[in-house]
Coordinates of C-alpha atoms and ligand atoms in Angstrom, one line a residue:
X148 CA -118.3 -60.2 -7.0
X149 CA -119.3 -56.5 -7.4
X150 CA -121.0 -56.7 -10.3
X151 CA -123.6 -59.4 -11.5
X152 CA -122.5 -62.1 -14.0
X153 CA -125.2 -64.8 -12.5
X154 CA -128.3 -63.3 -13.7
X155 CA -129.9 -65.6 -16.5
X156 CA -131.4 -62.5 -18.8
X157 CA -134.7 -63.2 -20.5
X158 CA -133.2 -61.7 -24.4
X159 CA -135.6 -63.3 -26.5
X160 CA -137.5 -60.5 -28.7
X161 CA -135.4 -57.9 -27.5
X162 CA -132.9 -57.3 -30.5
X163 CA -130.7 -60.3 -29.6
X164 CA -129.4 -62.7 -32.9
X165 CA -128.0 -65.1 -30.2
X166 CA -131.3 -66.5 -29.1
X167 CA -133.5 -65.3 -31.8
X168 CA -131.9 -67.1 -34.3
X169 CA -130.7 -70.8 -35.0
X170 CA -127.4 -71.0 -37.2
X171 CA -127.9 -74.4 -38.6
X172 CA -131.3 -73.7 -41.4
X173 CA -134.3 -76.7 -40.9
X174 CA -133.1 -77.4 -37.2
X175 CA -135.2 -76.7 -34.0
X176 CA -135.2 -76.7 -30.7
X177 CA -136.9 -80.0 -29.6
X178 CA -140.1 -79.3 -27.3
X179 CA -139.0 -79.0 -23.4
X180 CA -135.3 -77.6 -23.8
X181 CA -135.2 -73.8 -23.3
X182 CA -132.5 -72.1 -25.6
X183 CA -129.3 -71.9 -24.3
X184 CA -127.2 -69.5 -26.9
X185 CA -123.4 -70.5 -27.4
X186 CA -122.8 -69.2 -30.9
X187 CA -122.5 -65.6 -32.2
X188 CA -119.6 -63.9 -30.1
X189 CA -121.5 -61.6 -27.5
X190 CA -122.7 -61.9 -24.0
X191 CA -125.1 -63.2 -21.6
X192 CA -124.3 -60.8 -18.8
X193 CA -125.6 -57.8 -18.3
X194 CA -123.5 -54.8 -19.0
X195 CA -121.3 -52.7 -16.6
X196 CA -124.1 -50.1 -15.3
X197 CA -121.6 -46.6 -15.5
X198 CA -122.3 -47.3 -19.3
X199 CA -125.8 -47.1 -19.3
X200 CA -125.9 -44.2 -16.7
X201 CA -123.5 -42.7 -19.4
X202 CA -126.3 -43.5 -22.0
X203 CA -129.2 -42.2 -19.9
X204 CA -127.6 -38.5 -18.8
X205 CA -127.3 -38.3 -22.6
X206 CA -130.7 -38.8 -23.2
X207 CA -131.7 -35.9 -20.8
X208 CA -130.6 -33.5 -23.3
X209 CA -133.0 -33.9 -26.1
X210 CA -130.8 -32.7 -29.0
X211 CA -128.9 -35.5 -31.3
X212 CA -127.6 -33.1 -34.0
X213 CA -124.0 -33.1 -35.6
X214 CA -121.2 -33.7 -33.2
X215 CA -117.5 -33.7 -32.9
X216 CA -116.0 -36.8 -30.8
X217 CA -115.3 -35.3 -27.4
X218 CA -111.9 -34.6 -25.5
X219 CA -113.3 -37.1 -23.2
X220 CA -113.7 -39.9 -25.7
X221 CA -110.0 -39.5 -26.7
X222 CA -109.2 -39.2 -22.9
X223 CA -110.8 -42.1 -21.8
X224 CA -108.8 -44.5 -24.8
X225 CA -105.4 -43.1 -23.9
X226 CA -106.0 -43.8 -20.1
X227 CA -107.7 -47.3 -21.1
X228 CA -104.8 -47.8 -23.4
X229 CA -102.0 -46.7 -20.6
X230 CA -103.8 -48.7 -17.1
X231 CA -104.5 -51.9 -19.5
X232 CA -102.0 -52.7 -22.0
X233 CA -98.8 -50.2 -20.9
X234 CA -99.5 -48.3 -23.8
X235 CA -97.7 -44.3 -23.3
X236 CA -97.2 -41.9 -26.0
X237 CA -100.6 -42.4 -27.9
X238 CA -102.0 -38.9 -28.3
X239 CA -105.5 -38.1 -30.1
X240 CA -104.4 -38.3 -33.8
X241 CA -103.2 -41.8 -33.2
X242 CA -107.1 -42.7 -32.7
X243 CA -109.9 -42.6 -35.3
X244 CA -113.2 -44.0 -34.9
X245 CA -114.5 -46.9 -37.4
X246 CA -117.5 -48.3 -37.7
X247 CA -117.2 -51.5 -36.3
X248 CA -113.5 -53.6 -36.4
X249 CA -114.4 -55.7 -39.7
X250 CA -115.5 -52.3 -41.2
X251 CA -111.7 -50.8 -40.3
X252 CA -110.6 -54.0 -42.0
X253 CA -112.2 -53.8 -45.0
X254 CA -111.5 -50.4 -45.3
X255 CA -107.7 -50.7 -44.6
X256 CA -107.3 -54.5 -47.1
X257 CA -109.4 -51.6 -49.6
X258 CA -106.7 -48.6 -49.2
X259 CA -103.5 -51.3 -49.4
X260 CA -104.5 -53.6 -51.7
X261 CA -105.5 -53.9 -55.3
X262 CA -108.7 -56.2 -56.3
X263 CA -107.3 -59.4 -56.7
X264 CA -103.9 -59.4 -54.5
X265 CA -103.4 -61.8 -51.5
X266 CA -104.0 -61.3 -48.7
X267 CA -102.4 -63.8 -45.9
X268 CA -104.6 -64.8 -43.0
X269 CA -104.0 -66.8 -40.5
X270 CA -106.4 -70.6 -39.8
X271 CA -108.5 -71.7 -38.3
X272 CA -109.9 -67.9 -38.9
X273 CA -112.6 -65.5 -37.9
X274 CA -115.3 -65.6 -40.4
X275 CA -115.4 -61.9 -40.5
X276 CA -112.2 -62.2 -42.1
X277 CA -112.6 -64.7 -44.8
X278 CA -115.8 -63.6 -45.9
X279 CA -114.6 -59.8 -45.8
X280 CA -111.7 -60.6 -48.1
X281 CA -113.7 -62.4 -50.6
X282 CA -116.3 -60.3 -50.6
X283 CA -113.9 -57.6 -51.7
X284 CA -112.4 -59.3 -54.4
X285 CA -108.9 -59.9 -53.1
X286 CA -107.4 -63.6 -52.9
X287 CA -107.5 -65.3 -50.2
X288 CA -104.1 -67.0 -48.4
X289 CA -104.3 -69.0 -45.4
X290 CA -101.6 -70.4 -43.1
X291 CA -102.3 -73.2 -40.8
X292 CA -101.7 -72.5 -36.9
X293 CA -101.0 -76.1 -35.7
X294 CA -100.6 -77.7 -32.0
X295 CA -98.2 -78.4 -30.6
X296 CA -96.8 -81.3 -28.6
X297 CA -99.0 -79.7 -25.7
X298 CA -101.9 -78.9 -27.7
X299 CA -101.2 -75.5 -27.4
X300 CA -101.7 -73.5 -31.1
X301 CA -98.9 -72.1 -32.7
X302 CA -97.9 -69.8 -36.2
X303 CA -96.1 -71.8 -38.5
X304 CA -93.4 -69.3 -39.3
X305 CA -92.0 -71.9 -42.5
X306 CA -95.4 -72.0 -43.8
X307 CA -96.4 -68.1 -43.2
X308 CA -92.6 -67.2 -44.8
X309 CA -93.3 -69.4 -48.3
X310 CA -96.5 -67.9 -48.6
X311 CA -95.7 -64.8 -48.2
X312 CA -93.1 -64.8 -50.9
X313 CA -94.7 -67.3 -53.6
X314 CA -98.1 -65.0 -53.4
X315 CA -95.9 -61.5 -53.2
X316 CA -98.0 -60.5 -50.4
X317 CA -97.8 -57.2 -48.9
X318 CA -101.3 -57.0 -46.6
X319 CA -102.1 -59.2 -43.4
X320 CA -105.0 -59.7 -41.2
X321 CA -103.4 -60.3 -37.5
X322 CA -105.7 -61.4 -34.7
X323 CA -104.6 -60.9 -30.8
X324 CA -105.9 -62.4 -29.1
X325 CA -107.0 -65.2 -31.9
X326 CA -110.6 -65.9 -32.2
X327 CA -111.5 -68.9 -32.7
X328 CA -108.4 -70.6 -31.1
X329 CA -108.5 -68.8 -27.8
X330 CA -104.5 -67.4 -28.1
X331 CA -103.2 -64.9 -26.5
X332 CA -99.6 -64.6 -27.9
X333 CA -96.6 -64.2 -26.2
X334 CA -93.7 -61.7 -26.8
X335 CA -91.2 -64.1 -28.5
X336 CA -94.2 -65.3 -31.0
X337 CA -95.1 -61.2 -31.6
X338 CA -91.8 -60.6 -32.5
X339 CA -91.0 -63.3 -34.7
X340 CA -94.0 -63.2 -36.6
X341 CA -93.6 -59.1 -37.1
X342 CA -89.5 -60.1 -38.2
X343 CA -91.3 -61.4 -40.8
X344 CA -93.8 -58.8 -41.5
X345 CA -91.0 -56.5 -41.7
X346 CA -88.8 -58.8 -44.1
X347 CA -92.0 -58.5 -46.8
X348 CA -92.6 -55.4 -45.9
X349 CA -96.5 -56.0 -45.1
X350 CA -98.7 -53.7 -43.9
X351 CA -100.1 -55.1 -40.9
X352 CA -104.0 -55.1 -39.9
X353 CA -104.2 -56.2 -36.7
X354 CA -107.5 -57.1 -35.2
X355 CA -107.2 -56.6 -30.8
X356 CA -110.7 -56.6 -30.8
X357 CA -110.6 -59.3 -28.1
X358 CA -107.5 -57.7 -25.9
X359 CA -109.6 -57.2 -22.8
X360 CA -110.5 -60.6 -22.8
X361 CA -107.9 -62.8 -21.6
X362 CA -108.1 -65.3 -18.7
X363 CA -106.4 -65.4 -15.8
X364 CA -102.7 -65.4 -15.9
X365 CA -102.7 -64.4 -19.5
X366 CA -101.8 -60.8 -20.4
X367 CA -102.5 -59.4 -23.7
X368 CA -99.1 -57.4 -25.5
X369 CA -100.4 -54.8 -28.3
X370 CA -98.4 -56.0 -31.5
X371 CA -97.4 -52.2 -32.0
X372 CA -95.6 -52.6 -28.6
X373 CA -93.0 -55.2 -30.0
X374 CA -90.4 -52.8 -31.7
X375 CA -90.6 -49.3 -33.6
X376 CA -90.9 -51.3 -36.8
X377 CA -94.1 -52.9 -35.5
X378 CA -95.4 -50.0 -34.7
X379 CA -94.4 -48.1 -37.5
X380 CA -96.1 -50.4 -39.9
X381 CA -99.5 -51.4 -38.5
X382 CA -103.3 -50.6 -38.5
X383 CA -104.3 -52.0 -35.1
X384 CA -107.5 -52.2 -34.2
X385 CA -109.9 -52.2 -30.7
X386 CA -113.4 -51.9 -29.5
X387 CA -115.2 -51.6 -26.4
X388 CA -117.8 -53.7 -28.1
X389 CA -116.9 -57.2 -27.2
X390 CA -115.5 -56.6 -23.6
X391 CA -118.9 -54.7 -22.4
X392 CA -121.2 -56.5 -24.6
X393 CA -121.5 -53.3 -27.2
X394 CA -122.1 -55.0 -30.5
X395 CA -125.5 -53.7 -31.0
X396 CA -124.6 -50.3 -30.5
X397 CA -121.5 -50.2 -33.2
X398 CA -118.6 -48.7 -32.1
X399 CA -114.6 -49.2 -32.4
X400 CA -111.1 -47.3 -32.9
X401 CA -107.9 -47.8 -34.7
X402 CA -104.4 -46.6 -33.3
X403 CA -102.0 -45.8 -35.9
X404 CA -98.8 -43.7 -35.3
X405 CA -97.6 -43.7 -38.9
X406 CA -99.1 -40.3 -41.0
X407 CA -99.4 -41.8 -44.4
X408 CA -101.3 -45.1 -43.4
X409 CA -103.7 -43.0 -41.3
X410 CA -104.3 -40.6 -44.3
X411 CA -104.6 -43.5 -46.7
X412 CA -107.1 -45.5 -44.5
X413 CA -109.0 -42.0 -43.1
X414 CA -108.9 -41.1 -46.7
X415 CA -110.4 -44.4 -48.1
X416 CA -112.6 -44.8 -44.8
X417 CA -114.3 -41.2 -45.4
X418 CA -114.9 -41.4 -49.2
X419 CA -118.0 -43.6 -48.0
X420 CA -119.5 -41.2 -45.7
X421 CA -120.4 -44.3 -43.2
X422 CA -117.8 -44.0 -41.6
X423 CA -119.4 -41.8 -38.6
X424 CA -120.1 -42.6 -34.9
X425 CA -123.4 -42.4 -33.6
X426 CA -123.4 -40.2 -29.9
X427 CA -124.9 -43.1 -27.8
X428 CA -122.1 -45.3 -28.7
X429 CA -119.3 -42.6 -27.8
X430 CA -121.0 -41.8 -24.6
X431 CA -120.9 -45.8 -23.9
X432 CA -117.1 -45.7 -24.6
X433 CA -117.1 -43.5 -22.1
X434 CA -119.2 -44.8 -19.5
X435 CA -116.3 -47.8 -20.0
X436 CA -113.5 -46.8 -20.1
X437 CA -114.0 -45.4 -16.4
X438 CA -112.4 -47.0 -13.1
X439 CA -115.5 -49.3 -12.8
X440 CA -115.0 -50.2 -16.4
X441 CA -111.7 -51.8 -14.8
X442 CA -113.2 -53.6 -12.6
X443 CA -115.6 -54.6 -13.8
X444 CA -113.4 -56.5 -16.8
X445 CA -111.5 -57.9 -14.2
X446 CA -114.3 -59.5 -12.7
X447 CA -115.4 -60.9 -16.3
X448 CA -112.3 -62.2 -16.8
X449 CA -112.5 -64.5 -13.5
X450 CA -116.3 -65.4 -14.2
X451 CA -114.8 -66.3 -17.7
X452 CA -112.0 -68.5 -16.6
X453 CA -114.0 -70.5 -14.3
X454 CA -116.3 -71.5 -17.0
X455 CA -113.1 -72.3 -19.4
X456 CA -111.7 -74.0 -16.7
X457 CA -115.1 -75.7 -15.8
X458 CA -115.7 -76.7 -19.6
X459 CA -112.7 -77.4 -20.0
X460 CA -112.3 -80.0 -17.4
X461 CA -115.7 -81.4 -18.2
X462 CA -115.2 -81.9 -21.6
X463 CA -111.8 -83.9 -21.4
X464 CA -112.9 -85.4 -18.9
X465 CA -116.7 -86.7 -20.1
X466 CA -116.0 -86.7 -24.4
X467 CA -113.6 -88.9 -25.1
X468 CA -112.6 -88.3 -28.8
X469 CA -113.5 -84.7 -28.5
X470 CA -110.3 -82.7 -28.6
X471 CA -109.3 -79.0 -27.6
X472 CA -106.7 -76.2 -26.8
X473 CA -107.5 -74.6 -23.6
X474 CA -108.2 -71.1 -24.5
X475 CA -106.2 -68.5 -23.4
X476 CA -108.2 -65.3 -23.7
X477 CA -111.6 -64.5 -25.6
X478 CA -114.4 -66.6 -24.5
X479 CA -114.7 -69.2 -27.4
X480 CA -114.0 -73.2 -27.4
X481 CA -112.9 -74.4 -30.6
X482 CA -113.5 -78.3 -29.9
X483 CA -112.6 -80.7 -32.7
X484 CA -114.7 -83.2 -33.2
X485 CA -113.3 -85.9 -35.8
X486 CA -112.4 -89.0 -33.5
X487 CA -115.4 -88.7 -31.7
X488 CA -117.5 -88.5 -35.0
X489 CA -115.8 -91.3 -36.9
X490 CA -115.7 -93.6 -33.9
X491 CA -119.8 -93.2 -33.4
X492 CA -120.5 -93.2 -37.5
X493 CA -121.9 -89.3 -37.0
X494 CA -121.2 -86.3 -39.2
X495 CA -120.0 -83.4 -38.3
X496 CA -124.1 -82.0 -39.3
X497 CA -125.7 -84.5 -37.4
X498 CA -123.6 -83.8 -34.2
X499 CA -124.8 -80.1 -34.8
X500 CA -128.3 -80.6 -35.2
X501 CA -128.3 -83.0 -31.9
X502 CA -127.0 -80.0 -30.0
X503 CA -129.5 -77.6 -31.4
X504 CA -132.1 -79.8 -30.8
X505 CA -131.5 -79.9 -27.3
X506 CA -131.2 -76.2 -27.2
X507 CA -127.0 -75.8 -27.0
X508 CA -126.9 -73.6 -29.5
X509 CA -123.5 -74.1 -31.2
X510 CA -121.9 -73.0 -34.0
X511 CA -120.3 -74.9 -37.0
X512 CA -116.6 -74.5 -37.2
X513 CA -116.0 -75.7 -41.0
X514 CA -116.8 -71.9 -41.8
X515 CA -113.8 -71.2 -39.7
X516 CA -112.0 -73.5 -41.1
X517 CA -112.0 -76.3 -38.4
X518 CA -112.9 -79.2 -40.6
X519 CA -114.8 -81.2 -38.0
X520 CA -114.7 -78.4 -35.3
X521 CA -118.0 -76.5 -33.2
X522 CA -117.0 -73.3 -32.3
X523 CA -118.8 -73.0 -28.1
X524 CA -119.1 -69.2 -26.4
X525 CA -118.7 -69.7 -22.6
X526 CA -119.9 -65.8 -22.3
X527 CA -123.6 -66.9 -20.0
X528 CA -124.1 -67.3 -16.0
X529 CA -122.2 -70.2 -15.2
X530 CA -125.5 -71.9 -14.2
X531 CA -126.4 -72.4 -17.6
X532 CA -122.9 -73.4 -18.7
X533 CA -123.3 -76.2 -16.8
X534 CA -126.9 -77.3 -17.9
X535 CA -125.3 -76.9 -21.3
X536 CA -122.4 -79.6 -20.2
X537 CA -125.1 -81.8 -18.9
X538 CA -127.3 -81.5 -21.7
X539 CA -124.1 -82.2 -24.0
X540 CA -123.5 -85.5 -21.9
X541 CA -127.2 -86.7 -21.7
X542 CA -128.0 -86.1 -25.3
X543 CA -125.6 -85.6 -27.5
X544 CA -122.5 -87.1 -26.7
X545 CA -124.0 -90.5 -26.7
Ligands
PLP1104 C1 -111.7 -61.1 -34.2 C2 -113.0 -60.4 -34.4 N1 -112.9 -59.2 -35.1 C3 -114.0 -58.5 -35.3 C4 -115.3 -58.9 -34.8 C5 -116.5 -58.1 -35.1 O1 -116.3 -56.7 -34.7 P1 -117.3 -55.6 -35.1 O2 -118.7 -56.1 -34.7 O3 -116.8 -54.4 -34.4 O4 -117.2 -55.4 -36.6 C6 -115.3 -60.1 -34.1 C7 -116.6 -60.5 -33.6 O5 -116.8 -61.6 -33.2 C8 -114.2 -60.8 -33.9 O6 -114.2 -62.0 -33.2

């Protein structure tokens, strides 16, 4: 490897929620267990290092007043668009910056819907989601992804179609890749699903936060790509943030081709005057979206497939009654726990807290809407992936 993803980074104090904080209130980390953090979706590794050279020939110029987003910034999405999803024809008033993806989907659920319509969203779901929706004052809809005979998840088309029509919904949230389930979907399923998107003549938020992020042998297809329809009709949404390990610095873009959705939601989106990006985080997007940027994902996305695959394997092999889909893209296990709970008398809480305690710090999937599920980033040094599987086996799955 080029780049280093083995380094085991020292983040406590240093403006990091993944080790500073314990998502399960009264638990602690038992005395003699270091903190090993598996929750909140960002990374262990060190980021790619043209970014912070990007950040530091900024600083040399001691001036931060008003700016314009550079020909570079658009530059470097179009090429990053083109080299990594086959994207041509996306010119610089296809692209706005947002404040962060969930801020782009409040915005655009805000400028297409009225306060109390449905909006239909697929489970389990991203937090961000479910909490943004309600938080707005629109209705909630959800529609089941189930396994199939193979474990793998899939839409339920039947399902998605009734609710659509009983609720007169006209506003989606999309996720592609889907957090928490880990899929990255394939053409057929893209299409079908827009068929129906087109047939209730939705306006289509679709979150590709997570695009850069598949695993080996698993390519991601921008939803906009699927037909001129698709593309016609939907807000889609990316960031450098997750890929690089940019959260903290706040930073994401829309592509839409279609003039009055990009008015409506650059309309909506500016009547706040938030909606602005700060000049460290465009000259990180920058520093990216560059030829090592490419690599470098590419290298991530190996160092995150071995630990799927290593998890993976170790969990099927070591917890029985501890089921799970083997992700496909992002860097989350969604494990569901139920057998194993009801065959050892444990609730979902107490198998929580006995990770905590032995410093896996794991997150509680009922908020996603896994009923007995734990929701597991594999984004650390594969070193302390394992100590996490070992820990897992000598404590907790016992
Ligand atoms: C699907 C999805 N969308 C959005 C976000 C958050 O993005 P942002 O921090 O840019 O609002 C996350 C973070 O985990 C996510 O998983």
């Amino acid at each position: 490897m080029k780049y280093d993803f083995t380094t085991i980074m020292d983040r406590a104090g240093h403006d990091a929620l993944a080790v500073d904080c314990i998502p399960m209130e009264g638990v602690e980390v038992k005395d003699g267990f270091t903190r090993i953090p598996m929750w909140v979706a960002d990374m262990n590794f060190p980021t790619l290092p043209t970014i912070l050279e990007a950040i530091e020939d900024r600083l040399k110029h001691p001036h931060f007043g008003y700016f314009d987003m550079s020909d570079a910034y658009y530059d470097s999405i179009i090429n990053w668009q083109k080299d990594r999803f086959g994207v041509t024809g996306l010119s610089r008033e296809d692209i706005g910056y947002e404040n962060g993806v969930l801020g782009c989907v409040s915005s655009a659920l805000q400028a297409f819907t009225a306060p109390g319509e449905a909006v239909l969203i697929q489970s389990p779901a991203y937090i961000g989601f479910t909490k943004t929706v309600e938080s707005i004052g629109r209705k909630l809809v959800l529609s089941g992804l189930v396994r199939d005979g193979d474990g793998v998840w899939r839409m339920d088309l039947e399902d998605m179609e009734r609710k659509l029509q009983d609720n007169r919904i006209h506003c989606v949230i999309f996720c592609s890749p889907h957090n928490p389930t880990g899929r990255v979907w394939e053409r057929e399923e893209l299409e079908a699903v827009m068929a129906l998107y087109k047939k209730y003549d939705c306006v289509v938020i679709s979150d590709e936060i997570w695009a850069d992020l598949t695993l080996p042998g698993h390519t991601h297809i921008p939803l906009q790509s699927v037909s001129e329809d698709a593309k016609a009709r939907t807000i889609s949404i990316y960031a450098p943030s997750k890929t690089f390990n940019l959260a903290g610095l706040i930073g994401s873009y829309h592509v839409i081709y279609t003039p009055y959705l990009r008015d409506r939601l650059a309309k909506y989106a500016s009547a706040s005057h938030y909606n602005s990006c700060n000049v460290l985080s465009m000259h990180a997007l920058i520093g990216a979206y560059k030829d090592e940027g490419r690599e470098w994902a590419d290298e991530l996305r190996m160092v995150l497939g071995e630990n799927v695959d290593y998890a993976y394997q170790f969990i099927t092999s070591h917890f029985e009654g501890v089921s799970l889909a083997k992700p496909q893209g992002t860097y989350m296990l969604f494990l569901d726990c139920e057998t194993w709970c009801k065959e050892h008398g444990k609730t979902l809480d107490e198998l929580l807290k006995a990770g905590v305690e032995a410093g896996v710090i794991w997150q509680d999937g009922r908020p996603f809407y896994g009923a007995w599920s734990i929701r597991v980033n594999l984004a650390l040094p594969k070193e302390l992936v394992e100590e996490a599987m070992g820990r897992l086996e000598k404590y907790v799955f016992v």
